[in-house]
């Protein structure tokens, strides 16, 4: 299959640029498109065959459900029932935007789209290309991130092409995305709403709108006996091809520890990379040193995270060490993705090497 790339200038956006791709979606084809979070791979979410094609193109496990994307808030009624007042409040406050709600599904949504669950995840994106594509296609667009399963999510069209060329019909190229990490997912089906995946919309913002929310216990845990409520969160995700470890601890100790490990791996003949904050990046002498951004600007760090992980791959990096980030809620969302990219391989800088390695390292 030939994958056609269509440029969609988001600044001077022309609705005609999505016409062909929208017709393709309507007819059951697959179209990758920019959203404000990451690029999505869209198909008709109420058509089991189209949903099946999404899983095949990405190599996605069939128990990992898809998020349905809609262009009007009221369209939620087409796919979900028993939508609570709190859910409506969140939609009013954050849609269009990077917030996904898990709701009780209507029978119209096929099991192929929800991975067999009786709930459905729904979001209204704010990106003009995404909204116009959904409107013109006339379908509810199931759209997981447009990467091959397990790879870092795509923040520009070339990432999508790299992973999915020849497997999908169209890529709408709207340049680099704004946010760079996936939407916050909130499960609205329990007594207390629960964050299943942290993202750009913070728990504080959600609590300000609807009161108490909790975190799904699996979000920051490496324990394998806690089953995440968002099935996709159980997979090693967003991972670069080499081995990534995160180094935690006092800032100076982290720098020293990473420098020592870089030296050791380079002496053994490996290509080594470091992912660092702007404040400390010039301290490292690895083959590839990538700066994710200033610690005080998590928004920049989120936007660069996946591009950095892909850049390590382009350089053929075999071992990568990342400083730990964090701080505010967005910093925590970045850490959540990094921990998964690293398969929860965390090294504590201040302990002696034998004690400091996590169980996976040992
Ligand atoms: P992606 O679209 O690639 O960002 O992945 C979508 C995420 O949403 C995955 O982690 C899914 O497991 C999660 N998800 C989708 N639908 C549901 C649902 N009905 N209940 C819980 N999690 C869901
Ligand atoms: Mg994904």
Coordinates of C-alpha atoms and ligand atoms in Angstrom, one line a residue:
X1 CA 0.0 0.0 0.0
X2 CA 1.2 3.5 -0.8
X3 CA 1.1 5.9 2.1
X4 CA 0.3 9.4 0.9
X5 CA 1.5 12.4 2.8
X6 CA -0.6 15.6 2.6
X7 CA 0.8 18.9 4.1
X8 CA -1.8 20.7 6.3
X9 CA -0.5 24.1 7.3
X10 CA -1.9 24.6 10.7
X11 CA -1.3 28.4 10.8
X12 CA -3.2 29.2 7.6
X13 CA -5.4 26.1 7.8
X14 CA -7.5 25.2 4.7
X15 CA -10.3 22.7 5.4
X16 CA -9.9 21.3 1.9
X17 CA -6.6 19.8 2.8
X18 CA -8.3 17.0 4.8
X19 CA -11.0 16.2 2.2
X20 CA -9.4 13.2 0.6
X21 CA -8.3 11.7 3.9
X22 CA -11.7 12.2 5.4
X23 CA -13.3 10.3 2.5
X24 CA -10.8 7.5 3.1
X25 CA -11.7 7.4 6.8
X26 CA -15.4 7.3 6.0
X27 CA -14.8 4.3 3.6
X28 CA -12.9 2.3 6.3
X29 CA -9.3 3.4 5.6
X30 CA -6.6 4.6 8.0
X31 CA -5.3 8.1 8.3
X32 CA -2.7 9.5 10.7
X33 CA -3.3 13.1 11.8
X34 CA -1.9 15.6 14.2
X35 CA -3.5 16.3 17.5
X36 CA -2.4 18.7 20.2
X37 CA -0.9 15.8 22.2
X38 CA 0.8 13.4 19.7
X39 CA -0.1 12.1 16.2
X40 CA -3.0 9.7 16.1
X41 CA -3.7 6.8 13.8
X42 CA -7.4 7.2 12.9
X43 CA -10.0 4.7 11.6
X44 CA -13.8 4.4 11.9
X45 CA -14.2 3.4 15.5
X46 CA -17.7 2.0 15.1
X47 CA -16.5 -0.2 12.2
X48 CA -15.0 -3.4 13.6
X49 CA -13.0 -4.0 10.3
X50 CA -11.4 -0.5 10.4
X51 CA -10.6 -1.0 14.1
X52 CA -9.0 -4.3 13.2
X53 CA -6.8 -2.6 10.6
X54 CA -5.5 -0.1 13.3
X55 CA -4.3 -3.0 15.5
X56 CA -2.7 -4.7 12.5
X57 CA -0.9 -1.6 11.3
X58 CA 0.5 -0.8 14.8
X59 CA 1.1 -4.4 15.8
X60 CA -1.0 -3.5 18.9
X61 CA -2.2 -6.2 21.3
X62 CA -5.9 -6.7 20.7
X63 CA -6.7 -6.2 24.5
X64 CA -5.4 -2.6 24.4
X65 CA -8.5 -0.5 23.6
X66 CA -8.7 2.6 21.4
X67 CA -9.7 6.1 22.3
X68 CA -12.7 7.5 20.2
X69 CA -12.2 11.1 19.0
X70 CA -15.2 13.3 18.4
X71 CA -15.6 16.8 17.1
X72 CA -18.7 17.9 19.2
X73 CA -19.2 17.4 22.9
X74 CA -22.8 16.1 22.3
X75 CA -21.4 13.2 20.1
X76 CA -20.4 11.6 23.4
X77 CA -24.1 10.4 23.6
X78 CA -23.6 8.4 20.4
X79 CA -21.0 6.1 22.1
X80 CA -21.5 6.4 25.9
X81 CA -24.4 6.1 28.4
X82 CA -25.0 7.0 32.0
X83 CA -22.7 10.1 31.5
X84 CA -22.6 11.7 34.9
X85 CA -22.8 15.4 35.8
X86 CA -19.1 15.3 36.8
X87 CA -18.2 13.9 33.4
X88 CA -20.2 16.8 31.7
X89 CA -18.4 19.3 34.0
X90 CA -15.0 18.0 32.8
X91 CA -16.1 18.1 29.2
X92 CA -17.3 21.7 29.6
X93 CA -14.1 22.7 31.3
X94 CA -11.4 20.8 29.3
X95 CA -12.8 19.9 25.8
X96 CA -11.6 20.5 23.2
X97 CA -8.3 19.5 24.8
X98 CA -6.0 16.8 26.1
X99 CA -8.4 15.0 28.5
X100 CA -9.8 11.5 27.8
X101 CA -12.9 10.2 29.7
X102 CA -13.6 6.6 30.3
X103 CA -17.4 6.1 30.3
X104 CA -19.9 3.2 30.1
X105 CA -20.1 2.2 26.4
X106 CA -23.2 2.0 24.3
X107 CA -23.8 -1.3 22.3
X108 CA -23.0 0.6 19.1
X109 CA -19.3 0.6 20.0
X110 CA -17.8 -2.7 18.9
X111 CA -15.7 -4.9 21.1
X112 CA -12.8 -4.6 18.7
X113 CA -12.6 -0.9 19.6
X114 CA -12.8 -1.3 23.4
X115 CA -10.6 -4.5 23.6
X116 CA -13.7 -6.3 24.9
X117 CA -14.3 -3.9 27.8
X118 CA -17.8 -2.5 28.6
X119 CA -16.4 1.0 28.9
X120 CA -15.3 3.4 26.1
X121 CA -12.6 6.1 26.2
X122 CA -13.6 9.4 24.5
X123 CA -11.8 12.6 23.8
X124 CA -12.5 15.8 21.8
X125 CA -9.1 17.1 20.5
X126 CA -8.4 20.8 20.0
X127 CA -6.1 20.6 16.9
X128 CA -7.8 22.2 13.9
X129 CA -6.7 19.5 11.5
X130 CA -8.0 16.7 13.8
X131 CA -11.4 18.5 14.3
X132 CA -11.9 19.1 10.6
X133 CA -10.9 15.6 9.7
X134 CA -13.4 14.1 12.2
X135 CA -16.2 16.5 11.1
X136 CA -15.7 15.8 7.4
X137 CA -15.3 12.0 7.8
X138 CA -18.7 11.9 9.7
X139 CA -17.4 9.0 11.9
X140 CA -16.2 8.6 15.5
X141 CA -12.5 8.3 14.9
X142 CA -10.7 5.6 16.9
X143 CA -7.2 6.9 17.2
X144 CA -4.3 5.5 19.2
X145 CA -0.9 7.1 18.9
X146 CA 0.4 6.7 15.4
X147 CA 3.6 4.8 16.3
X148 CA 4.4 1.1 15.9
X149 CA 3.3 -0.6 19.2
X150 CA 6.0 -0.2 21.9
X151 CA 7.9 2.6 20.2
X152 CA 7.9 6.3 21.4
X153 CA 4.8 8.2 20.4
X154 CA 5.1 10.4 17.3
X155 CA 5.4 14.1 17.8
X156 CA 5.9 14.9 14.0
X157 CA 4.8 13.3 10.7
X158 CA 8.3 11.9 9.9
X159 CA 8.0 9.7 13.1
X160 CA 4.7 8.3 11.8
X161 CA 6.2 7.6 8.3
X162 CA 9.2 5.9 9.9
X163 CA 6.9 3.5 11.8
X164 CA 3.9 3.0 9.5
X165 CA 4.9 3.7 5.9
X166 CA 3.2 1.2 3.6
X167 CA 0.7 0.2 6.3
X168 CA -1.7 3.1 6.3
X169 CA -3.4 5.2 3.6
X170 CA -2.6 8.8 4.5
X171 CA -0.5 11.0 6.8
X172 CA -1.7 14.5 7.3
X173 CA 1.5 16.5 8.1
X174 CA 0.7 19.4 10.4
X175 CA 4.2 19.9 11.7
X176 CA 5.3 19.3 15.2
X177 CA 2.7 18.8 17.9
X178 CA 2.3 21.3 20.8
X179 CA 2.2 19.1 23.9
X180 CA 4.1 16.0 23.0
X181 CA 2.8 13.5 25.5
X182 CA -0.6 11.7 25.4
X183 CA -3.8 12.9 27.0
X184 CA -4.7 12.5 30.7
X185 CA -7.1 9.6 31.0
X186 CA -9.8 9.8 33.8
X187 CA -12.1 6.8 34.5
X188 CA -15.5 8.2 35.3
X189 CA -17.2 4.9 35.9
X190 CA -16.3 4.4 39.6
X191 CA -17.5 6.2 42.7
X192 CA -14.4 8.4 42.8
X193 CA -13.0 9.4 39.4
X194 CA -9.6 7.9 38.8
X195 CA -6.6 9.0 36.8
X196 CA -5.4 6.0 34.7
X197 CA -2.7 7.9 32.8
X198 CA -1.3 11.3 33.9
X199 CA -0.9 14.0 31.2
X200 CA -1.0 17.7 30.5
X201 CA -4.3 18.2 32.4
X202 CA -3.2 17.9 36.0
X203 CA -5.0 16.3 39.0
X204 CA -5.2 19.7 40.6
X205 CA -7.1 21.1 37.6
X206 CA -9.4 18.1 37.6
X207 CA -10.0 18.4 41.3
X208 CA -10.7 22.1 41.0
X209 CA -13.5 21.2 38.5
X210 CA -15.1 18.2 40.1
X211 CA -13.6 17.5 43.6
X212 CA -11.7 14.5 44.7
X213 CA -9.9 12.3 42.2
X214 CA -7.6 9.4 42.8
X215 CA -4.7 7.8 40.9
X216 CA -5.0 4.2 39.6
X217 CA -2.4 2.5 41.9
X218 CA -0.6 1.1 38.8
X219 CA 0.4 4.5 37.4
X220 CA 3.7 4.9 39.1
X221 CA 4.3 1.3 40.3
X222 CA 6.7 -1.2 38.8
X223 CA 4.9 -4.1 40.6
X224 CA 3.7 -6.7 38.1
X225 CA 0.8 -7.9 40.4
X226 CA -1.1 -4.5 40.1
X227 CA -3.2 -4.7 37.0
X228 CA -3.6 -1.2 35.5
X229 CA -7.2 -0.2 34.7
X230 CA -5.9 1.3 31.3
X231 CA -4.8 -2.0 29.7
X232 CA -2.2 -0.1 27.6
X233 CA -0.3 1.0 30.7
X234 CA 0.9 -2.6 31.4
X235 CA 3.1 -2.8 28.3
X236 CA 6.7 -1.5 28.1
X237 CA 5.9 1.5 26.1
X238 CA 7.4 4.4 24.4
X239 CA 10.7 2.6 24.4
X240 CA 13.8 3.4 22.4
X241 CA 15.7 0.5 20.8
X242 CA 18.7 0.6 23.2
X243 CA 18.7 0.1 27.0
X244 CA 17.5 3.1 28.9
X245 CA 18.1 3.6 32.7
X246 CA 16.9 6.4 34.9
X247 CA 19.3 7.7 37.5
X248 CA 17.7 9.2 40.6
X249 CA 19.1 11.1 43.6
X250 CA 21.0 14.3 44.6
X251 CA 21.8 16.3 41.4
X252 CA 25.6 16.2 41.8
X253 CA 25.6 12.5 42.7
X254 CA 23.5 11.8 39.6
X255 CA 25.9 13.6 37.3
X256 CA 28.9 11.7 38.8
X257 CA 27.1 8.4 38.6
X258 CA 26.1 8.9 35.0
X259 CA 29.6 10.0 34.0
X260 CA 31.0 6.9 35.5
X261 CA 28.6 4.6 33.8
X262 CA 29.1 6.4 30.4
X263 CA 32.9 5.9 30.8
X264 CA 32.5 2.3 31.7
X265 CA 30.2 1.5 28.7
X266 CA 32.3 3.5 26.2
X267 CA 35.4 1.6 27.4
X268 CA 33.5 -1.6 26.6
X269 CA 32.9 -0.3 23.0
X270 CA 29.3 0.7 23.3
X271 CA 27.5 3.8 21.9
X272 CA 26.2 5.7 24.9
X273 CA 23.7 8.5 25.2
X274 CA 22.6 10.8 28.0
X275 CA 19.3 12.6 28.4
X276 CA 19.8 15.6 30.6
X277 CA 18.2 18.9 31.8
X278 CA 19.7 22.1 30.3
X279 CA 21.3 22.9 33.7
X280 CA 23.6 19.8 33.7
X281 CA 23.8 18.8 30.0
X282 CA 27.3 20.2 29.5
X283 CA 28.7 18.0 32.2
X284 CA 28.4 14.8 30.1
X285 CA 30.8 13.4 27.5
X286 CA 28.7 10.6 26.0
X287 CA 28.5 9.9 22.2
X288 CA 25.1 11.6 22.2
X289 CA 24.0 14.1 24.8
X290 CA 20.4 15.3 24.4
X291 CA 19.0 18.3 26.3
X292 CA 15.3 17.8 27.1
X293 CA 14.8 21.4 28.4
X294 CA 15.1 23.5 31.6
X295 CA 13.8 21.9 34.8
X296 CA 11.7 25.0 35.4
X297 CA 9.9 24.4 32.0
X298 CA 8.2 21.0 32.1
X299 CA 6.1 22.1 29.1
X300 CA 9.3 22.2 26.9
X301 CA 10.5 18.9 28.4
X302 CA 7.2 17.2 27.5
X303 CA 7.3 18.5 24.0
X304 CA 10.8 17.1 23.4
X305 CA 10.7 13.8 25.3
X306 CA 9.7 11.4 22.5
X307 CA 11.7 13.2 19.8
X308 CA 14.8 12.7 22.1
X309 CA 14.1 9.0 22.5
X310 CA 13.8 8.6 18.7
X311 CA 17.0 10.6 18.2
X312 CA 18.9 8.1 20.3
X313 CA 17.7 5.4 17.9
X314 CA 18.8 7.4 14.9
X315 CA 22.3 7.6 16.4
X316 CA 22.3 3.8 17.0
X317 CA 22.7 4.4 20.8
X318 CA 23.0 1.1 22.7
X319 CA 22.9 2.4 26.3
X320 CA 21.1 5.5 27.5
X321 CA 21.1 7.1 30.9
X322 CA 18.5 9.7 31.8
X323 CA 18.5 12.1 34.7
X324 CA 15.2 11.8 36.7
X325 CA 12.8 14.7 36.2
X326 CA 9.6 15.5 38.0
X327 CA 8.6 18.3 40.4
X328 CA 5.1 19.4 39.4
X329 CA 2.2 17.3 37.9
X330 CA 3.4 17.6 34.3
X331 CA 6.9 16.6 35.5
X332 CA 5.3 13.5 37.0
X333 CA 3.6 12.7 33.7
X334 CA 6.9 12.9 32.0
X335 CA 8.4 10.6 34.6
X336 CA 5.5 8.2 34.1
X337 CA 6.4 7.9 30.4
X338 CA 10.2 7.7 31.0
X339 CA 9.8 5.0 33.6
X340 CA 7.8 2.9 31.1
X341 CA 10.3 3.6 28.4
X342 CA 13.0 2.4 30.7
X343 CA 11.0 -0.7 31.8
X344 CA 11.2 0.8 35.3
X345 CA 15.0 0.4 35.3
X346 CA 16.0 2.9 38.0
X347 CA 19.5 3.4 39.4
X348 CA 19.9 5.2 42.7
X349 CA 23.0 7.4 42.4
X350 CA 23.9 7.8 46.1
X351 CA 24.1 4.2 47.2
X352 CA 27.1 1.9 46.5
X353 CA 26.7 0.2 43.0
X354 CA 25.8 -3.2 44.5
X355 CA 23.0 -1.7 46.6
X356 CA 22.0 0.9 44.1
X357 CA 20.9 -1.2 41.2
X358 CA 17.2 -1.9 40.9
X359 CA 16.2 -5.6 40.8
X360 CA 15.9 -5.5 37.1
X361 CA 19.5 -4.3 36.7
X362 CA 20.8 -7.1 39.0
Ligands
LIG1 P1 -3.0 5.6 23.0 O1 -4.2 5.9 22.2 O2 -2.0 4.8 22.2 O3 -2.5 6.7 23.7 O4 -3.5 4.5 24.1 C1 -4.8 4.7 24.6 C2 -4.8 4.4 26.1 O5 -6.1 4.4 26.6 C3 -4.3 2.9 26.4 O6 -3.5 3.0 27.5 C4 -5.6 2.2 26.6 O7 -5.4 1.1 27.5 C5 -6.4 3.3 27.3 N1 -7.9 3.0 27.2 C6 -8.6 3.1 26.0 N2 -9.9 2.7 26.3 C7 -10.0 2.4 27.6 C8 -11.0 2.0 28.4 N3 -12.2 1.8 28.0 N4 -10.7 1.8 29.7 C9 -9.5 2.0 30.2 N5 -8.4 2.5 29.4 C10 -8.7 2.6 28.1
LIG2 MG1 0.1 4.9 22.4

